[in-house]
Amino acid sequence: MARAKKAGKAVDVTFERTDGTKKRLPTRAEMRGWMQAASFVPFAGSVRFVGPEEGRLLNKTYRGKDYTTNVLTFDYAHSPTAEADIVIATDVIEREAREQKKSFREHLAHMLIHSVLHAQGWDHETDEEAEAMEALETKILSGLGFADPYSDPARGH
């Protein structure tokens, strides 16, 4: 897991939409800022917003799970620069936000931060890893003015 003294490293990211919706997204600058808040090393990669079919196909192909998940992080390098492609299933983020009684924007910020941490080597396979990653996500989100995403058990990732 990549740990450094201070987040806020450079973020070089491209954004692409293939989700086919008219859902308004936050500005690229705002999303880049969220990602930068979670970057302990420089980050280079892409964020692709996809529809349910593409999300399901990618999850099945690369993780062997036949459903659309909220976010996939394809990490290629953790340092000296974190390199990753991030795939966000817009419809899943919208549904989860409604279920968790928070805004789309708030949930999207959480998922982008979650993915950037994965790109730097953080994981949540064990209880200890999950607790550490969730605490860091909460700290970063709080610094950005967002509520603790784990304050309610229904608000998981």
mmCIF file of C-alpha atoms in Angstrom, residues 61-130:
data_model
loop_
_atom_site.group_PDB
_atom_site.id
_atom_site.type_symbol
_atom_site.label_atom_id
_atom_site.label_comp_id
_atom_site.label_asym_id
_atom_site.label_seq_id
_atom_site.Cartn_x
_atom_site.Cartn_y
_atom_site.Cartn_z
ATOM 1 C CA THR A 61 -14.339 -10.457 -18.376
ATOM 2 C CA TYR A 62 -11.833 -9.170 -15.851
ATOM 3 C CA ARG A 63 -13.280 -10.219 -12.489
ATOM 4 C CA GLY A 64 -15.447 -13.214 -13.416
ATOM 5 C CA LYS A 65 -18.528 -11.540 -11.906
ATOM 6 C CA ASP A 66 -21.640 -11.405 -14.091
ATOM 7 C CA TYR A 67 -23.149 -8.108 -12.946
ATOM 8 C CA THR A 68 -22.446 -4.415 -13.328
ATOM 9 C CA THR A 69 -20.412 -3.045 -10.437
ATOM 10 C CA ASN A 70 -20.108 0.608 -9.472
ATOM 11 C CA VAL A 71 -16.417 1.061 -10.293
ATOM 12 C CA LEU A 72 -13.541 -0.919 -11.713
ATOM 13 C CA THR A 73 -9.928 0.131 -11.302
ATOM 14 C CA PHE A 74 -7.390 -1.306 -13.710
ATOM 15 C CA ASP A 75 -4.116 -0.407 -12.015
ATOM 16 C CA TYR A 76 -0.886 -0.856 -13.948
ATOM 17 C CA ALA A 77 1.718 0.786 -11.698
ATOM 18 C CA HIS A 78 1.643 2.093 -8.122
ATOM 19 C CA SER A 79 4.822 4.177 -8.158
ATOM 20 C CA PRO A 80 6.611 6.383 -8.877
ATOM 21 C CA THR A 81 3.412 7.333 -10.727
ATOM 22 C CA ALA A 82 0.106 5.554 -10.144
ATOM 23 C CA GLU A 83 -1.176 4.503 -13.551
ATOM 24 C CA ALA A 84 -4.730 3.260 -13.946
ATOM 25 C CA ASP A 85 -7.870 3.232 -15.998
ATOM 26 C CA ILE A 86 -11.032 3.737 -13.976
ATOM 27 C CA VAL A 87 -14.437 2.604 -15.212
ATOM 28 C CA ILE A 88 -17.541 4.089 -13.570
ATOM 29 C CA ALA A 89 -20.995 2.599 -14.203
ATOM 30 C CA THR A 90 -23.118 5.743 -14.083
ATOM 31 C CA ASP A 91 -26.407 3.900 -13.573
ATOM 32 C CA VAL A 92 -25.037 1.946 -10.599
ATOM 33 C CA ILE A 93 -23.669 5.125 -8.997
ATOM 34 C CA GLU A 94 -27.094 6.772 -9.434
ATOM 35 C CA ARG A 95 -28.932 3.781 -7.924
ATOM 36 C CA GLU A 96 -26.529 3.405 -5.000
ATOM 37 C CA ALA A 97 -26.695 7.126 -4.253
ATOM 38 C CA ARG A 98 -30.505 6.920 -4.039
ATOM 39 C CA GLU A 99 -30.323 3.808 -1.833
ATOM 40 C CA GLN A 100 -27.741 5.449 0.432
ATOM 41 C CA LYS A 101 -29.711 8.702 0.560
ATOM 42 C CA LYS A 102 -26.913 10.875 -0.741
ATOM 43 C CA SER A 103 -26.313 12.868 -3.889
ATOM 44 C CA PHE A 104 -24.889 11.450 -7.096
ATOM 45 C CA ARG A 105 -22.050 13.989 -6.789
ATOM 46 C CA GLU A 106 -21.199 12.844 -3.250
ATOM 47 C CA HIS A 107 -21.161 9.158 -4.208
ATOM 48 C CA LEU A 108 -19.162 9.823 -7.380
ATOM 49 C CA ALA A 109 -16.536 11.734 -5.368
ATOM 50 C CA HIS A 110 -16.269 8.760 -3.022
ATOM 51 C CA MET A 111 -15.879 6.260 -5.870
ATOM 52 C CA LEU A 112 -13.219 8.354 -7.629
ATOM 53 C CA ILE A 113 -11.242 8.664 -4.385
ATOM 54 C CA HIS A 114 -11.714 4.939 -3.751
ATOM 55 C CA SER A 115 -10.349 4.155 -7.226
ATOM 56 C CA VAL A 116 -7.355 6.467 -6.945
ATOM 57 C CA LEU A 117 -6.436 4.742 -3.686
ATOM 58 C CA HIS A 118 -6.692 1.349 -5.427
ATOM 59 C CA ALA A 119 -4.415 2.700 -8.160
ATOM 60 C CA GLN A 120 -1.821 3.416 -5.461
ATOM 61 C CA GLY A 121 -1.982 -0.100 -4.023
ATOM 62 C CA TRP A 122 -4.648 0.241 -1.346
ATOM 63 C CA ASP A 123 -7.105 -2.646 -1.055
ATOM 64 C CA HIS A 124 -9.926 -3.947 1.127
ATOM 65 C CA GLU A 125 -9.577 -7.717 0.870
ATOM 66 C CA THR A 126 -9.069 -8.197 4.605
ATOM 67 C CA ASP A 127 -10.860 -6.532 7.514
ATOM 68 C CA GLU A 128 -7.663 -4.685 8.473
ATOM 69 C CA GLU A 129 -7.135 -3.401 4.914
ATOM 70 C CA ALA A 130 -10.792 -2.369 4.659
#
